[in-house]
Amino acid sequence: DAGVTQSPTHLIKTRGQHVTLRCSPISGHKSVSWYQQVLGQGPQFIFQYYEKEERGRGNFPDRFSARQFPNYSSELNVNALLLGDSALYLCASSLSGVSTYEQYFGPGTRLTVT
Amino acid sequence: AQSVAQPEDQVNVAEGNPLTVKCTYSVSGNPYLFWYVQYPNRGLQFLLKYITGDNLVKGSYGFEAEFNKSQTSFHLKKPSALVSDSALYFCAVRDPNTNAGKSTFGDGTTLTVKP
């Protein structure tokens, strides 16, 4: 079975631009979470979606938004990009929204803002 | 608020020796604890978890971890390290009483196993 897939792999944007990152969960997984990983740090929680509804939001500004589609894939949108948004963005899927389930991570999208 | 500390940025061991990667946590209720490994240019890969029950949990690739409630620790261990174990290791915690999807990660420990 395919794992979690993310696109694009790499992305270079200019300050002020908008970006959309995409994630396809493992087949059968209904929960998708997004994390931001800055070099030298652990992943920071951005959003969780379960059954197309937002179930949690981390301490990120409103420039960050996300959604989940009927096929459980997800998009993360970031508006008005800042240099500090440069990071590896990770998508993780799990069977359900219950916190006992481990998460399966995609390879990430490396975003560079210049 | 939940938090995780990995006190060692780097752990170096010789191949064949036992290894320990330390993790301590803070959470309001009973914690759900996880270990993940990250190889260069890859996403995180699940190793093992503690939810309830036996304090010693076994996971992938011969790794195990011991939950110690009194010390609020969840150290990752392996009896005999391999060079291929060299990677970045993350400990994570979830508070079952709050946001189910939010995992709080430590900043990671780089494990280097030398031949």
CSV table of C-alpha atoms in Angstrom, one decimal:
chain,number,residue,atom,x,y,z
A,1,ASP,CA,0.0,0.0,0.0
A,2,ALA,CA,1.1,3.5,-0.7
A,3,GLY,CA,2.1,5.6,2.3
A,4,VAL,CA,1.2,9.3,2.9
A,5,THR,CA,2.1,11.3,-0.2
A,6,GLN,CA,2.7,15.0,-0.4
A,7,SER,CA,3.1,17.5,-3.2
A,8,PRO,CA,5.1,19.3,-4.2
A,9,THR,CA,8.4,18.0,-2.8
A,10,HIS,CA,10.1,21.4,-2.9
A,11,LEU,CA,8.8,24.9,-3.4
A,12,ILE,CA,10.4,28.3,-3.6
A,13,LYS,CA,8.2,31.4,-3.1
A,14,THR,CA,8.6,35.1,-2.6
A,15,ARG,CA,7.5,37.0,0.5
A,16,GLY,CA,3.8,38.0,0.2
A,17,GLN,CA,2.9,35.2,-2.1
A,18,HIS,CA,0.4,32.4,-1.4
A,19,VAL,CA,1.1,28.7,-1.3
A,20,THR,CA,-1.0,25.5,-1.4
A,21,LEU,CA,0.5,22.2,-0.2
A,22,ARG,CA,-1.3,18.9,-0.8
A,23,CYS,CA,-1.5,15.6,1.1
A,24,SER,CA,-3.0,12.2,0.4
A,25,PRO,CA,-3.4,10.0,3.4
A,26,ILE,CA,-3.0,6.3,3.6
A,27,SER,CA,-6.0,4.5,2.2
A,28,GLY,CA,-8.6,4.0,4.9
A,29,HIS,CA,-7.2,6.8,7.1
A,30,LYS,CA,-9.7,9.5,7.9
A,31,SER,CA,-7.6,11.9,10.0
A,32,VAL,CA,-5.0,14.2,8.6
A,33,SER,CA,-2.7,16.5,10.6
A,34,TRP,CA,-0.3,19.2,9.5
A,35,TYR,CA,3.0,20.1,11.1
A,36,GLN,CA,5.7,22.6,10.5
A,37,GLN,CA,9.3,21.5,11.1
A,38,VAL,CA,11.9,24.2,11.3
A,39,LEU,CA,15.5,23.1,11.0
A,40,GLY,CA,16.8,21.9,14.4
A,41,GLN,CA,13.4,21.6,16.0
A,42,GLY,CA,10.7,19.1,16.3
A,43,PRO,CA,7.5,19.3,14.3
A,44,GLN,CA,5.0,21.9,15.5
A,45,PHE,CA,1.3,21.1,15.2
A,46,ILE,CA,-0.7,23.3,12.8
A,47,PHE,CA,-4.0,21.6,12.2
A,48,GLN,CA,-5.9,18.3,12.5
A,49,TYR,CA,-8.8,17.3,10.3
A,50,TYR,CA,-11.1,14.3,10.9
A,51,GLU,CA,-14.0,13.4,8.7
A,52,LYS,CA,-13.6,16.8,6.9
A,53,GLU,CA,-14.0,18.8,10.0
A,54,GLU,CA,-11.3,20.8,11.8
A,55,ARG,CA,-10.6,19.1,15.2
A,56,GLY,CA,-7.7,21.1,16.4
A,57,ARG,CA,-5.5,24.1,15.6
A,58,GLY,CA,-2.1,25.0,16.9
A,59,ASN,CA,-0.6,28.4,17.6
A,60,PHE,CA,-0.3,29.6,14.1
A,61,PRO,CA,-1.7,32.9,12.6
A,62,ASP,CA,-4.8,33.1,10.5
A,63,ARG,CA,-2.6,33.2,7.4
A,64,PHE,CA,-2.6,29.4,7.8
A,65,SER,CA,-5.7,27.5,6.7
A,66,ALA,CA,-6.5,24.0,5.7
A,67,ARG,CA,-9.3,21.8,4.5
A,68,GLN,CA,-10.0,18.1,4.0
A,69,PHE,CA,-11.9,16.8,1.0
A,70,PRO,CA,-14.5,14.0,0.8
A,71,ASN,CA,-11.7,11.5,-0.3
A,72,TYR,CA,-9.8,12.5,3.0
A,73,SER,CA,-7.0,14.3,1.1
A,74,SER,CA,-6.1,17.7,2.5
A,75,GLU,CA,-4.7,21.0,1.5
A,76,LEU,CA,-2.7,23.5,3.6
A,77,ASN,CA,-2.8,27.1,2.5
A,78,VAL,CA,-0.5,29.8,3.6
A,79,ASN,CA,-1.2,33.5,2.7
A,80,ALA,CA,1.1,36.5,2.7
A,81,LEU,CA,4.2,34.4,3.1
A,82,LEU,CA,7.0,35.5,5.5
A,83,LEU,CA,10.6,34.5,5.5
A,84,GLY,CA,9.9,32.7,8.8
A,85,ASP,CA,7.5,30.4,7.0
A,86,SER,CA,10.4,28.6,5.4
A,87,ALA,CA,10.3,25.1,6.8
A,88,LEU,CA,9.5,21.5,6.1
A,89,TYR,CA,5.7,21.0,6.1
A,90,LEU,CA,4.7,17.5,7.2
A,91,CYS,CA,1.4,15.8,6.7
A,92,ALA,CA,0.4,12.9,9.0
A,93,SER,CA,-2.5,10.5,8.7
A,94,SER,CA,-4.0,8.1,11.2
A,95,LEU,CA,-6.9,5.7,11.2
A,96,SER,CA,-9.1,8.0,13.3
A,97,GLY,CA,-9.1,11.1,15.4
A,98,VAL,CA,-8.6,9.2,18.6
A,99,SER,CA,-5.4,10.1,20.3
A,100,THR,CA,-4.2,6.5,20.9
A,101,TYR,CA,-3.5,6.0,17.2
A,102,GLU,CA,0.0,6.6,15.9
A,103,GLN,CA,0.5,8.9,13.0
A,104,TYR,CA,2.1,8.1,9.7
A,105,PHE,CA,4.0,10.9,8.1
A,106,GLY,CA,4.6,11.8,4.5
A,107,PRO,CA,8.1,12.9,3.3
A,108,GLY,CA,7.2,16.6,3.6
A,109,THR,CA,7.2,19.6,1.4
A,110,ARG,CA,10.3,21.8,1.7
A,111,LEU,CA,9.1,25.5,1.4
A,112,THR,CA,11.7,28.2,0.9
A,113,VAL,CA,10.5,31.8,1.1
A,114,THR,CA,12.9,34.4,-0.3
B,1,ALA,CA,-0.1,22.6,28.4
B,2,GLN,CA,1.8,19.5,27.3
B,3,SER,CA,5.6,19.5,26.6
B,4,VAL,CA,8.4,17.1,25.9
B,5,ALA,CA,12.1,17.5,26.6
B,6,GLN,CA,14.9,15.5,25.0
B,7,PRO,CA,17.9,16.6,27.1
B,8,GLU,CA,20.6,15.3,24.7
B,9,ASP,CA,21.0,16.9,21.3
B,10,GLN,CA,23.4,14.1,20.4
B,11,VAL,CA,24.1,10.5,21.5
B,12,ASN,CA,27.1,8.6,20.3
B,13,VAL,CA,27.5,4.8,20.8
B,14,ALA,CA,29.6,2.1,19.4
B,15,GLU,CA,28.0,-0.6,17.3
B,16,GLY,CA,27.0,-3.5,19.4
B,17,ASN,CA,26.7,-1.5,22.6
B,18,PRO,CA,23.4,-0.7,24.2
B,19,LEU,CA,21.8,2.7,23.5
B,20,THR,CA,19.5,5.0,25.4
B,21,VAL,CA,17.8,8.1,24.1
B,22,LYS,CA,16.2,10.1,26.9
B,23,CYS,CA,12.7,11.8,27.0
B,24,THR,CA,10.8,13.5,29.7
B,25,TYR,CA,7.3,14.8,29.4
B,26,SER,CA,4.7,17.1,31.1
B,27,VAL,CA,1.0,16.6,30.6
B,28,SER,CA,-2.0,17.2,32.8
B,29,GLY,CA,-3.5,13.7,32.7
B,30,ASN,CA,-2.3,10.2,31.8
B,31,PRO,CA,0.0,10.6,28.8
B,32,TYR,CA,0.0,8.9,25.5
B,33,LEU,CA,3.7,8.6,24.5
B,34,PHE,CA,5.3,7.9,21.1
B,35,TRP,CA,8.8,7.6,19.6
B,36,TYR,CA,9.5,8.4,15.9
B,37,VAL,CA,12.6,8.2,13.8
B,38,GLN,CA,13.5,10.5,11.0
B,39,TYR,CA,16.1,9.7,8.3
B,40,PRO,CA,17.6,12.5,6.2
B,41,ASN,CA,15.1,14.0,3.7
B,42,ARG,CA,12.4,11.7,4.9
B,43,GLY,CA,9.3,12.1,7.0
B,44,LEU,CA,9.0,10.7,10.5
B,45,GLN,CA,8.5,7.0,11.0
B,46,PHE,CA,6.6,5.5,13.9
B,47,LEU,CA,8.7,3.2,16.2
B,48,LEU,CA,6.5,2.5,19.3
B,49,LYS,CA,3.9,3.9,21.7
B,50,TYR,CA,2.8,3.7,25.3
B,51,ILE,CA,-0.9,4.0,25.9
B,52,THR,CA,-1.6,1.9,29.0
B,53,GLY,CA,-0.5,-1.4,30.6
B,54,ASP,CA,3.0,-2.8,30.8
B,55,ASN,CA,5.5,0.0,31.3
B,56,LEU,CA,8.0,-1.7,28.9
B,57,VAL,CA,6.8,-1.4,25.3
B,58,LYS,CA,8.5,-3.0,22.4
B,59,GLY,CA,8.5,-1.6,18.9
B,60,SER,CA,10.1,-1.8,15.5
B,61,TYR,CA,13.7,-2.7,14.7
B,62,GLY,CA,14.4,-4.1,18.2
B,63,PHE,CA,13.7,-0.8,20.0
B,64,GLU,CA,11.9,-0.7,23.3
B,65,ALA,CA,10.9,2.1,25.7
B,66,GLU,CA,10.2,2.2,29.4
B,67,PHE,CA,7.4,4.4,30.8
B,68,ASN,CA,8.2,5.7,34.3
B,69,LYS,CA,5.3,7.7,35.7
B,70,SER,CA,7.1,8.9,38.8
B,71,GLN,CA,10.0,10.3,36.8
B,72,THR,CA,7.7,11.4,33.9
B,73,SER,CA,10.1,9.7,31.5
B,74,PHE,CA,9.9,7.5,28.4
B,75,HIS,CA,13.4,6.6,27.4
B,76,LEU,CA,14.1,4.8,24.2
B,77,LYS,CA,16.4,1.8,24.4
B,78,LYS,CA,18.0,-0.9,22.3
B,79,PRO,CA,20.3,-3.7,23.6
B,80,SER,CA,22.7,-3.7,20.7
B,81,ALA,CA,23.0,-0.7,18.4
B,82,LEU,CA,23.5,-1.0,14.7
B,83,VAL,CA,25.2,1.6,12.4
B,84,SER,CA,21.9,1.7,10.5
B,85,ASP,CA,20.2,3.0,13.6
B,86,SER,CA,22.0,6.4,13.1
B,87,ALA,CA,19.2,8.9,12.6
B,88,LEU,CA,17.2,11.7,14.3
B,89,TYR,CA,14.8,10.5,17.0
B,90,PHE,CA,11.8,12.3,18.3
B,91,CYS,CA,9.7,11.7,21.4
B,92,ALA,CA,6.1,12.9,21.3
B,93,VAL,CA,3.3,13.2,23.8
B,94,ARG,CA,-0.5,13.5,23.5
B,95,ASP,CA,-2.9,14.5,26.2
B,96,PRO,CA,-6.0,12.4,25.8
B,97,ASN,CA,-8.0,15.1,27.7
B,98,THR,CA,-7.4,17.7,25.0
B,99,ASN,CA,-6.9,18.0,21.3
B,100,ALA,CA,-6.8,14.4,20.1
B,101,GLY,CA,-4.8,15.2,17.0
B,102,LYS,CA,-2.1,17.3,18.5
B,103,SER,CA,1.2,15.6,19.2
B,104,THR,CA,3.8,17.7,21.0
B,105,PHE,CA,7.3,16.8,19.9
B,106,GLY,CA,10.7,17.2,21.5
B,107,ASP,CA,13.4,18.9,19.5
B,108,GLY,CA,15.0,15.6,18.6
B,109,THR,CA,18.2,13.6,19.5
B,110,THR,CA,20.7,12.7,16.8
B,111,LEU,CA,21.9,9.2,17.3
B,112,THR,CA,25.3,8.3,15.8
B,113,VAL,CA,26.4,4.6,15.9
B,114,LYS,CA,30.0,4.2,15.0
B,115,PRO,CA,31.4,0.9,13.6
